[in-house]
Amino acid sequence: MKNNFFKYLSYSSTVAVIILLGLQPVQAVEVKLSGQINRAVMWADNGNDSEVFNVDNDNSSTRFRFTGSEEVNDSVKVGVVWENEFQSNASNKVDIGQENDGTSEFNDRKLEAYFVMPFGKVSIGQGDGAGNGTSEEDLSGTTVIMYSGVGDTSGSIYFRDNDDNEIATIGNTRSNFDGLSRNDRVRYDTPKFGGATLSVSGTNGDAYELAARYSGDFDGLGKITAAIAFVDANKRADPEYTQIGGSVSWLHTSGINLTVSSGSRDIDNTSTDPVNYYGKLGYKFDIHAIAVEYGVTEDLAQDKDESKNYGLAYVIKPWNGVEFYGTYRMYELDRNGTSNIEDIRQVMVGTRVKF
Amino acid sequence: MKASNMLTPMVLLVSIMLMGGWSCAGRPFDPPQAGEIPREPGVFTTDAEGAVLYDSNKESLPPASPSQTIATSSAGTDQPAATSGYEEFEAYQQWLLWKKSAVGTPEYEEFQQWREWKKYQEWKK
C-alpha cells in the first residue's frame, strides 16, 4: 500500500508538472554559485591521550553549490540544486592518534530538480528527505559549531577506559534521530499555511518520511520555529525501525533563546528503544551569539547506555559571510558492566567563510 | 515503542499544534537550517543566494538609482530618503554604516526582503 502510494504520488506529480508547464515561454532565469569554507583547529583529550587536529568542521562542511531557477509561467517555477561537499580531514572522522591529514572526500549532497506550483513544491533527486532537519531547528546563531547533532564535531573519537581499551565512539552512542538525512527521493511540500507546512517523501527501500513544520515571528514574543517528523525506514535499515523526532526553538526579541530537541526510535525485534534529549540556552546580541547545551542519548549502541555531553559555544559574525567560533564540549558515557570509562574533552576554534 | 518514549513526541506534537493555532498571529519566516550554507550575502556577493552567474531579468532591468537603493523600510531602519548633492552622500554614508552593523538583525533581513520585492516589482513592469 505504501509503495503504491508513493508510486502514485510520483507519477501524478510528473503528469501535473507536464500539464502545468505547457508550452509557455520562459519568463525569468537565474543561475547562482555559492559555497563556504569551514575550517577549524580542534583539540581533543580522551582521558589517556590528547591531539590537535586541523579539520573541516562537519557541522557545516566545506562545499559549493549551483542553483538555477526559471519561472516558466505565472504559476510554475522550475529549479535545480547541485551541491557537493569537499572535506579534507573531516572533524567527525578523526580520532586521537591520527597524525596525518586524514582523507579528502568529495561527496554529493544535493542533486535535485524541483517544481514550485500553486498547490505546493515537488522535488525529485537527491536532497533533504521530508524529515531532515526536523530535530535541528535552532535559532541560537551557534549551529555552525554547536547543535543537536553532537557527533559532527568529534563522532569518531573513542571512549576508552583507563587502560586505554576502546569502548565505543561518540558517534555510535549519540543520535538526534533527525529523519533519514539526504536521500534519493520524491518529496512533496504543501504551500505555507500561516507559517505551517506539511511534507512527505518516499525513498529507496520503501522508506518514507512525514513531517510538519511551523515558523512564526510574533511581536514582542520573538521568533518561534518547530518541526516534527515520523520516519519508517522499512527495508532501508537492518534491523528495520520507525522513528519520531522533533525540535522547537524560540528566539525572544531580547536575544535570549531556548532550543529543545528530542526523538526516539522503535527498532524491530528488540526491546531497546533508544531516545535522545537535547537542550540549549543562548543569548544573541549584535554580532555575537553564545550558548550552553546539554544532551543525552540512551540505549543506542547498547541497552542501558547513557551517552551525554555538556557544551559552551561562542560565535561572532564581524562581516558579511564571515563567522569566527569557539566551543568547549565534554562527553561522558555510562555503560552497564563497564567501569572507568574516561570522559572526552574537546575544544574547537575556527571560521566559516561564505562565498 | 516504550510508553516513556512517547512522552517527548507527544509534547512536541502538542507544541506544534499550539503553534499552529497561533499561526494566525505570527508572521511566517524561513528559519535557518543547521548545517546548511547561511542565507546571507557572502564575502564576494551581495546576493543572499550567491554570485549570480546569469540573470535573464538583469538585461531588462534599469540600473538601480540611489533613490531606489536608499529608502526607508517598513521596519523603520531609517535608511535616508533620496536627496541631492552632498547631503545625499552623507546620508548614504550613514546608511552604509547602518548596513554594516545591522547584518543578521531582523531589520536587515526585512531590508533584504524589501530589496527583493522592489526587484520583483521592477521585473513585473
Short mmCIF file of C-alpha atoms in Angstrom, two decimals:
data_model
loop_
_atom_site.label_atom_id
_atom_site.label_comp_id
_atom_site.label_asym_id
_atom_site.label_seq_id
_atom_site.Cartn_x
_atom_site.Cartn_y
_atom_site.Cartn_z
CA MET A 1 0.00 0.00 0.00
CA LYS A 2 2.78 2.39 0.94
CA ASN A 3 4.63 1.57 -2.26
CA ASN A 4 1.53 2.19 -4.34
CA PHE A 5 1.00 5.48 -2.59
CA PHE A 6 4.45 6.78 -3.44
CA LYS A 7 4.35 5.46 -6.98
CA TYR A 8 1.02 7.23 -7.43
CA LEU A 9 2.45 10.38 -5.87
CA SER A 10 5.46 10.44 -8.17
CA TYR A 11 3.51 9.60 -11.33
CA SER A 12 0.74 12.07 -10.64
CA SER A 13 3.26 14.78 -9.77
CA THR A 14 5.08 14.23 -13.02
CA VAL A 15 1.88 14.40 -15.03
CA ALA A 16 0.78 17.55 -13.19
CA VAL A 17 4.11 19.19 -13.86
CA ILE A 18 3.97 18.38 -17.57
CA ILE A 19 0.45 19.77 -17.85
CA LEU A 20 1.25 22.90 -15.93
CA LEU A 21 4.46 23.60 -17.76
CA GLY A 22 2.53 23.73 -21.00
CA LEU A 23 4.39 25.48 -23.75
CA GLN A 24 4.67 28.84 -22.07
CA PRO A 25 7.70 30.98 -22.87
CA VAL A 26 10.40 31.29 -20.24
CA GLN A 27 9.88 34.45 -18.15
CA ALA A 28 12.89 34.60 -15.86
CA VAL A 29 16.06 32.57 -15.47
CA GLU A 30 18.62 32.76 -12.68
CA VAL A 31 21.79 30.72 -12.16
CA LYS A 32 23.83 31.22 -9.00
CA LEU A 33 27.03 29.92 -7.44
CA SER A 34 27.64 29.86 -3.71
CA GLY A 35 29.58 27.89 -1.15
CA GLN A 36 31.62 28.03 2.00
CA ILE A 37 34.93 27.11 3.56
CA ASN A 38 34.63 25.93 7.16
CA ARG A 39 37.93 25.09 8.80
CA ALA A 40 38.89 24.70 12.43
CA VAL A 41 41.64 23.70 14.82
CA MET A 42 40.41 21.08 17.26
CA TRP A 43 41.98 19.79 20.45
CA ALA A 44 40.61 16.63 21.96
CA ASP A 45 41.52 14.58 25.02
CA ASN A 46 40.18 11.06 25.60
CA GLY A 47 41.45 10.81 29.16
CA ASN A 48 44.57 8.88 28.19
CA ASP A 49 45.97 10.96 25.38
CA SER A 50 45.28 14.17 23.50
CA GLU A 51 45.74 15.50 20.00
CA VAL A 52 45.47 18.71 17.99
CA PHE A 53 43.82 18.42 14.58
CA ASN A 54 43.32 20.71 11.61
CA VAL A 55 39.83 19.74 10.47
CA ASP A 56 36.94 20.53 8.22
CA ASN A 57 34.06 21.36 10.54
CA ASP A 58 31.43 18.72 9.74
CA ASN A 59 28.71 20.74 11.46
CA SER A 60 28.53 22.61 8.16
CA SER A 61 31.15 21.22 5.81
CA THR A 62 33.19 22.96 3.12
CA ARG A 63 31.16 22.85 -0.08
CA PHE A 64 29.97 24.61 -3.21
CA ARG A 65 26.57 24.81 -4.81
CA PHE A 66 25.00 25.73 -8.11
CA THR A 67 21.36 26.72 -8.10
CA GLY A 68 19.22 27.63 -11.05
CA SER A 69 15.59 28.51 -11.42
CA GLU A 70 13.28 29.67 -14.10
CA GLU A 71 9.73 30.95 -13.93
CA VAL A 72 8.27 29.16 -16.88
CA ASN A 73 4.89 30.81 -16.50
CA ASP A 74 2.86 32.71 -13.93
CA SER A 75 2.25 29.67 -11.78
CA VAL A 76 5.23 27.37 -12.23
CA LYS A 77 8.84 27.79 -11.19
CA VAL A 78 11.35 25.10 -12.12
CA GLY A 79 14.63 24.86 -10.27
CA VAL A 80 17.72 22.73 -9.82
CA VAL A 81 20.16 22.37 -6.93
CA TRP A 82 23.58 20.79 -7.31
CA GLU A 83 25.62 20.79 -4.12
CA ASN A 84 28.85 18.93 -3.35
CA GLU A 85 30.98 18.94 -0.23
CA PHE A 86 34.74 18.65 -0.31
CA GLN A 87 36.21 17.83 3.08
CA SER A 88 39.82 17.32 3.98
CA ASN A 89 40.14 15.70 7.42
CA ALA A 90 36.50 16.00 8.49
CA SER A 91 36.01 16.70 12.20
CA ASN A 92 33.70 13.70 12.59
CA LYS A 93 36.30 11.29 11.16
CA VAL A 94 39.36 11.95 13.33
CA ASP A 95 40.49 10.07 16.42
CA ILE A 96 43.28 10.53 18.93
CA GLY A 97 46.46 9.09 17.45
CA GLN A 98 45.89 10.32 13.91
CA GLU A 99 49.00 12.24 12.92
CA ASN A 100 48.32 12.98 9.24
CA ASP A 101 45.82 14.94 7.16
CA GLY A 102 43.32 12.10 7.11
CA THR A 103 41.23 11.64 3.99
CA SER A 104 39.83 14.03 1.41
CA GLU A 105 36.27 13.28 0.48
CA PHE A 106 34.23 14.67 -2.39
CA ASN A 107 30.60 13.84 -1.67
CA ASP A 108 27.35 14.67 -3.37
CA ARG A 109 24.87 16.35 -1.07
CA LYS A 110 22.10 17.56 -3.32
CA LEU A 111 21.35 16.75 -6.93
CA GLU A 112 17.73 17.60 -7.42
CA ALA A 113 15.13 19.29 -9.56
CA TYR A 114 12.06 20.94 -8.12
CA PHE A 115 8.80 22.43 -9.31
CA VAL A 116 7.03 25.12 -7.31
CA MET A 117 3.36 25.32 -8.15
CA PRO A 118 0.26 26.81 -6.57
CA PHE A 119 -0.51 23.52 -4.83
CA GLY A 120 2.98 23.11 -3.41
CA LYS A 121 6.50 22.05 -4.26
CA VAL A 122 7.54 18.74 -5.78
CA SER A 123 11.22 17.73 -5.63
CA ILE A 124 12.92 14.77 -7.23
CA GLY A 125 16.50 13.59 -6.87
CA GLN A 126 18.96 13.54 -4.00
CA GLY A 127 18.07 16.12 -1.40
CA ASP A 128 16.60 16.57 2.04
CA GLY A 129 14.13 13.90 2.98
CA ALA A 130 10.92 15.34 4.42
CA GLY A 131 12.18 14.69 7.94
CA ASN A 132 15.69 16.04 7.53
CA GLY A 133 16.32 18.96 9.86
CA THR A 134 13.24 18.39 12.00
CA SER A 135 15.36 17.59 15.06
CA GLU A 136 17.68 20.50 14.32
CA GLU A 137 15.51 23.62 14.47
CA ASP A 138 17.78 26.14 16.16
CA LEU A 139 17.62 29.96 16.25
CA SER A 140 20.59 30.43 18.60
CA GLY A 141 23.00 31.55 15.89
CA THR A 142 25.58 29.00 17.09
CA THR A 143 24.77 25.98 14.91
CA VAL A 144 27.98 26.41 12.94
CA ILE A 145 29.77 24.93 15.94
CA MET A 146 27.12 23.51 18.27
CA TYR A 147 23.73 21.93 17.60
CA SER A 148 21.82 18.75 18.40
CA GLY A 149 23.90 16.62 16.02
CA VAL A 150 26.72 16.37 18.52
CA GLY A 151 28.59 13.64 16.63
CA ASP A 152 29.51 16.03 13.82
CA THR A 153 32.36 17.62 15.69
CA SER A 154 34.08 14.51 17.03
CA GLY A 155 31.95 11.48 16.24
CA SER A 156 34.87 9.10 15.59
CA ILE A 157 36.70 9.69 18.84
CA TYR A 158 36.62 6.59 21.03
CA PHE A 159 35.58 6.49 24.63
CA ARG A 160 38.30 4.48 26.35
CA ASP A 161 38.71 3.02 29.79
CA ASN A 162 41.67 3.93 31.97
CA ASP A 163 43.63 1.01 30.49
CA ASP A 164 43.19 2.64 27.05
CA ASN A 165 40.82 -0.05 25.76
CA GLU A 166 38.36 1.15 23.11
CA ILE A 167 34.74 1.14 24.33
CA ALA A 168 32.68 2.95 21.67
CA THR A 169 32.85 6.10 19.56
CA ILE A 170 30.86 9.19 20.41
CA GLY A 171 29.04 8.82 17.08
CA ASN A 172 27.95 5.26 17.83
CA THR A 173 26.36 6.27 21.09
CA ARG A 174 24.68 9.52 20.01
CA SER A 175 21.90 10.41 17.59
CA ASN A 176 19.36 13.21 17.34
CA PHE A 177 17.06 10.95 15.26
CA ASP A 178 16.79 13.54 12.52
CA GLY A 179 14.85 11.84 9.74
CA LEU A 180 16.78 9.98 7.05
CA SER A 181 19.11 12.87 6.23
CA ARG A 182 19.54 13.48 2.50
CA ASN A 183 18.48 10.68 0.19
CA ASP A 184 17.28 9.86 -3.34
CA ARG A 185 13.63 10.63 -3.06
CA VAL A 186 10.45 12.20 -4.36
CA ARG A 187 9.23 14.86 -1.97
CA TYR A 188 6.13 16.98 -1.75
CA ASP A 189 5.73 20.11 0.40
CA THR A 190 2.43 21.89 0.82
CA PRO A 191 2.31 25.67 0.46
CA LYS A 192 2.73 27.53 3.75
CA PHE A 193 -0.49 27.94 5.68
CA GLY A 194 0.19 30.77 8.11
CA GLY A 195 3.73 29.53 8.59
CA ALA A 196 2.89 25.82 8.73
CA THR A 197 3.99 23.29 6.11
CA LEU A 198 3.41 19.56 5.73
CA SER A 199 5.90 17.38 3.82
CA VAL A 200 6.11 13.80 2.66
CA SER A 201 8.87 11.95 0.87
CA GLY A 202 9.50 8.42 -0.32
CA THR A 203 12.92 6.94 -0.90
CA ASN A 204 14.66 3.65 -1.71
CA GLY A 205 14.00 0.61 0.44
CA ASP A 206 10.31 1.58 0.61
CA ALA A 207 11.20 4.09 3.30
CA TYR A 208 9.12 7.20 3.78
CA GLU A 209 9.05 10.31 5.92
CA LEU A 210 6.21 12.56 7.06
CA ALA A 211 6.92 15.96 8.58
CA ALA A 212 5.24 19.10 9.86
CA ARG A 213 6.97 22.43 10.31
CA TYR A 214 5.96 25.76 11.69
CA SER A 215 7.72 29.10 11.95
CA GLY A 216 6.28 32.41 13.09
CA ASP A 217 7.51 35.82 14.13
CA PHE A 218 5.43 37.35 16.93
CA ASP A 219 5.59 40.98 18.01
CA GLY A 220 7.05 41.18 21.47
CA LEU A 221 7.46 37.42 21.77
CA GLY A 222 10.06 36.93 19.06
CA LYS A 223 10.54 34.08 16.61
CA ILE A 224 9.46 30.50 17.08
CA THR A 225 10.22 27.57 14.84
CA ALA A 226 9.20 23.97 15.37
CA ALA A 227 9.18 20.72 13.45
CA ILE A 228 8.31 17.07 13.93
CA ALA A 229 8.77 14.02 11.71
CA PHE A 230 7.77 10.40 11.56
CA VAL A 231 10.05 8.02 9.68
CA ASP A 232 9.54 4.45 8.57
CA ALA A 233 12.97 3.23 7.47
CA ASN A 234 11.47 -0.04 6.26
CA LYS A 235 13.97 -2.18 4.28
CA ARG A 236 16.41 0.71 4.08
CA ALA A 237 17.67 -0.23 7.55
CA ASP A 238 18.62 -3.54 9.06
CA PRO A 239 17.04 -4.07 11.51
CA GLU A 240 14.07 -2.05 10.33
CA TYR A 241 12.80 0.74 12.53
CA THR A 242 10.34 3.58 12.83
CA GLN A 243 11.39 6.84 14.33
CA ILE A 244 9.91 10.05 15.60
CA GLY A 245 11.85 13.24 16.22
CA GLY A 246 11.31 16.93 16.54
CA SER A 247 12.56 20.20 17.89
CA VAL A 248 11.38 23.63 18.96
CA SER A 249 13.44 26.81 19.07
CA TRP A 250 12.42 30.20 20.42
CA LEU A 251 14.37 33.42 19.93
CA HIS A 252 12.99 36.18 22.14
CA THR A 253 13.26 39.78 20.96
CA SER A 254 15.77 40.36 23.79
CA GLY A 255 18.13 37.85 22.17
CA ILE A 256 17.62 35.15 24.76
CA ASN A 257 16.87 31.88 23.05
CA LEU A 258 15.88 28.36 24.01
CA THR A 259 16.07 25.20 21.92
CA VAL A 260 14.88 21.69 22.70
CA SER A 261 15.13 18.60 20.55
CA SER A 262 14.07 15.05 21.13
CA GLY A 263 13.47 11.83 19.32
CA SER A 264 13.17 8.09 19.70
CA ARG A 265 13.48 5.01 17.56
CA ASP A 266 11.38 1.86 17.67
CA ILE A 267 13.64 -0.93 16.41
CA ASP A 268 12.06 -4.16 15.15
CA ASN A 269 12.63 -7.33 17.14
CA THR A 270 14.40 -5.66 20.03
CA SER A 271 13.33 -4.38 23.38
CA THR A 272 15.77 -1.48 23.03
CA ASP A 273 14.17 1.78 22.01
CA PRO A 274 16.83 4.48 22.05
CA VAL A 275 15.81 8.01 22.92
CA ASN A 276 17.51 11.40 22.75
CA TYR A 277 17.01 14.62 24.69
CA TYR A 278 18.80 17.84 23.90
CA GLY A 279 18.51 21.39 25.23
CA LYS A 280 20.30 24.65 24.55
CA LEU A 281 20.08 28.07 26.19
CA GLY A 282 21.61 31.03 24.39
CA TYR A 283 21.89 34.76 24.05
CA LYS A 284 22.24 36.52 20.71
CA PHE A 285 23.09 40.20 20.51
CA ASP A 286 24.56 42.47 17.88
CA ILE A 287 27.12 40.32 16.04
CA HIS A 288 27.58 37.86 18.92
CA ALA A 289 25.90 34.61 19.91
CA ILE A 290 26.67 32.45 22.93
CA ALA A 291 25.01 29.25 24.11
CA VAL A 292 25.26 26.35 26.52
CA GLU A 293 23.93 22.88 25.81
CA TYR A 294 23.16 19.56 27.41
CA GLY A 295 22.23 16.38 25.58
CA VAL A 296 21.83 12.70 26.31
CA THR A 297 21.15 9.65 24.15
CA GLU A 298 20.06 6.48 25.92
CA ASP A 299 20.22 2.87 24.76
CA LEU A 300 21.57 3.49 21.26
CA ALA A 301 24.71 1.37 20.97
CA GLN A 302 23.77 -0.89 23.88
CA ASP A 303 20.86 -1.26 26.23
CA LYS A 304 21.29 0.92 29.34
CA ASP A 305 23.90 3.10 27.64
CA GLU A 306 23.74 6.73 28.66
CA SER A 307 25.88 8.95 26.45
CA LYS A 308 25.74 12.62 27.31
CA ASN A 309 27.53 15.88 26.74
CA TYR A 310 27.80 19.44 28.02
CA GLY A 311 28.94 22.30 25.85
CA LEU A 312 29.60 26.00 25.57
CA ALA A 313 29.87 27.92 22.30
CA TYR A 314 30.56 31.43 21.08
CA VAL A 315 30.12 32.76 17.54
CA ILE A 316 30.93 36.22 16.22
CA LYS A 317 29.93 37.46 12.79
CA PRO A 318 32.01 40.59 12.17
CA TRP A 319 31.46 40.90 8.41
CA ASN A 320 29.11 39.69 5.73
CA GLY A 321 29.59 35.98 5.20
CA VAL A 322 32.30 35.58 7.84
CA GLU A 323 31.96 33.86 11.21
CA PHE A 324 34.53 33.00 13.84
CA TYR A 325 33.63 30.47 16.50
CA GLY A 326 34.87 28.57 19.51
CA THR A 327 33.45 25.76 21.60
CA TYR A 328 34.20 23.57 24.57
CA ARG A 329 32.45 20.22 24.87
CA MET A 330 32.67 17.36 27.33
CA TYR A 331 31.32 13.90 26.54
CA GLU A 332 30.51 11.15 29.04
CA LEU A 333 29.46 7.54 28.61
CA ASP A 334 27.87 5.35 31.27
CA ARG A 335 27.64 1.69 30.27
CA ASN A 336 26.34 -1.24 32.25
CA GLY A 337 29.15 -3.60 33.25
CA THR A 338 31.93 -1.31 32.09
CA SER A 339 33.70 0.85 34.60
CA ASN A 340 36.32 3.56 34.44
CA ILE A 341 35.26 4.98 31.09
CA GLU A 342 37.14 8.20 30.61
CA ASP A 343 35.39 11.44 29.62
CA ILE A 344 36.29 13.10 26.34
CA ARG A 345 37.01 16.80 26.28
CA GLN A 346 37.17 18.90 23.16
CA VAL A 347 37.96 22.49 22.21
CA MET A 348 37.41 23.76 18.70
CA VAL A 349 38.19 27.17 17.20
CA GLY A 350 37.61 28.06 13.58
CA THR A 351 35.96 30.12 10.89
CA ARG A 352 33.29 29.73 8.25
CA VAL A 353 33.55 31.96 5.21
CA LYS A 354 30.63 32.00 2.81
CA PHE A 355 31.08 33.00 -0.80
CA MET B 1 7.90 1.90 21.48
CA LYS B 2 8.11 2.22 25.24
CA ALA B 3 5.42 4.33 26.84
CA SER B 4 8.05 6.60 28.39
CA ASN B 5 9.50 7.27 24.95
CA MET B 6 6.13 8.52 23.76
CA LEU B 7 6.22 11.44 26.17
CA THR B 8 8.66 13.53 24.17
CA PRO B 9 6.94 13.13 20.80
CA MET B 10 3.62 13.94 22.39
CA VAL B 11 4.99 17.10 23.97
CA LEU B 12 6.48 18.14 20.63
CA LEU B 13 3.27 17.38 18.79
CA VAL B 14 1.16 19.36 21.24
CA SER B 15 3.63 22.25 20.97
CA ILE B 16 3.33 22.28 17.22
CA MET B 17 -0.47 22.11 17.38
CA LEU B 18 -0.48 25.05 19.77
CA MET B 19 1.77 26.97 17.47
CA GLY B 20 -0.42 26.05 14.57
CA GLY B 21 -3.22 27.70 16.50
CA TRP B 22 -1.09 30.81 16.89
CA SER B 23 -0.21 30.86 13.24
CA CYS B 24 -2.83 33.48 12.50
CA ALA B 25 -0.91 35.89 14.72
CA GLY B 26 2.68 35.16 13.71
CA ARG B 27 4.34 36.29 10.52
CA PRO B 28 5.86 33.33 8.66
CA PHE B 29 9.62 33.34 8.14
CA ASP B 30 12.20 30.93 6.81
CA PRO B 31 14.25 29.70 9.76
CA PRO B 32 17.96 28.98 9.27
CA GLN B 33 18.79 25.31 8.69
CA ALA B 34 21.57 23.85 10.81
CA GLY B 35 24.39 22.57 8.64
CA GLU B 36 23.36 24.47 5.52
CA ILE B 37 25.03 27.39 3.78
CA PRO B 38 23.74 30.55 5.53
CA ARG B 39 21.11 32.56 3.68
CA GLU B 40 23.02 35.82 3.60
CA PRO B 41 25.40 37.66 1.32
CA GLY B 42 28.85 36.11 1.09
CA VAL B 43 32.24 37.79 1.13
CA PHE B 44 32.21 38.35 -2.63
CA THR B 45 28.50 38.83 -3.17
CA THR B 46 25.58 41.00 -2.12
CA ASP B 47 23.02 38.39 -3.06
CA ALA B 48 21.97 36.05 -0.24
CA GLU B 49 21.85 33.07 -2.58
CA GLY B 50 25.33 33.52 -4.04
CA ALA B 51 27.02 35.02 -7.05
CA VAL B 52 24.65 35.48 -9.95
CA LEU B 53 26.15 33.72 -12.94
CA TYR B 54 23.20 34.51 -15.17
CA ASP B 55 20.03 36.53 -14.70
CA SER B 56 17.70 36.96 -17.61
CA ASN B 57 16.00 39.89 -15.88
CA LYS B 58 19.11 41.92 -15.46
CA GLU B 59 19.28 43.00 -19.06
CA SER B 60 15.73 44.24 -18.96
CA LEU B 61 16.07 45.98 -15.61
CA PRO B 62 17.19 49.60 -15.47
CA PRO B 63 20.19 50.09 -13.18
CA ALA B 64 19.16 50.84 -9.62
CA SER B 65 19.39 54.51 -8.79
CA PRO B 66 20.44 55.75 -5.34
CA SER B 67 16.85 56.67 -4.65
CA GLN B 68 15.89 53.05 -5.19
CA THR B 69 18.61 51.59 -3.04
CA ILE B 70 18.36 54.18 -0.28
CA ALA B 71 14.88 54.14 1.07
CA THR B 72 13.04 53.58 4.28
CA SER B 73 11.90 50.07 5.02
CA SER B 74 8.72 49.34 6.86
CA ALA B 75 10.77 48.23 9.85
CA GLY B 76 11.90 51.79 10.41
CA THR B 77 15.54 51.08 9.79
CA ASP B 78 15.94 54.69 8.79
CA GLN B 79 17.78 54.42 5.54
CA PRO B 80 17.72 58.04 4.32
CA ALA B 81 15.30 59.19 1.66
CA ALA B 82 16.79 60.37 -1.59
CA THR B 83 18.01 63.97 -1.64
CA SER B 84 20.65 65.62 -3.79
CA GLY B 85 24.29 66.69 -3.59
CA TYR B 86 26.49 66.39 -0.53
CA GLU B 87 23.58 65.77 1.85
CA GLU B 88 22.68 62.74 -0.15
CA PHE B 89 26.26 61.49 0.03
CA GLU B 90 26.33 61.94 3.81
CA ALA B 91 23.06 60.15 4.14
CA TYR B 92 24.46 57.36 2.01
CA GLN B 93 27.50 57.08 4.30
CA GLN B 94 25.22 56.82 7.31
CA TRP B 95 23.23 54.15 5.62
CA LEU B 96 26.37 52.18 4.80
CA LEU B 97 27.34 52.28 8.49
CA TRP B 98 23.90 51.02 9.45
CA LYS B 99 24.08 48.28 6.85
CA LYS B 100 27.44 47.10 8.21
CA SER B 101 26.27 46.97 11.81
CA ALA B 102 22.84 45.53 11.15
CA VAL B 103 23.85 42.28 9.45
CA GLY B 104 21.92 39.39 10.97
CA THR B 105 19.29 41.54 12.67
CA PRO B 106 15.58 41.21 11.85
CA GLU B 107 15.68 44.72 10.37
CA TYR B 108 18.45 43.70 7.99
CA GLU B 109 16.56 40.58 6.94
CA GLU B 110 13.49 42.66 6.27
CA PHE B 111 15.57 45.14 4.30
CA GLN B 112 16.85 42.29 2.11
CA GLN B 113 13.27 41.13 1.58
CA TRP B 114 12.29 44.68 0.68
CA ARG B 115 15.10 44.82 -1.93
CA GLU B 116 13.92 41.56 -3.44
CA TRP B 117 10.39 42.88 -3.51
CA LYS B 118 11.45 46.07 -5.29
CA LYS B 119 13.36 44.00 -7.79
CA TYR B 120 10.29 41.87 -8.35
CA GLN B 121 8.16 44.99 -8.87
CA GLU B 122 10.57 46.30 -11.45
CA TRP B 123 10.59 42.97 -13.20
CA LYS B 124 6.80 42.88 -13.32
CA LYS B 125 6.58 46.24 -15.12
#
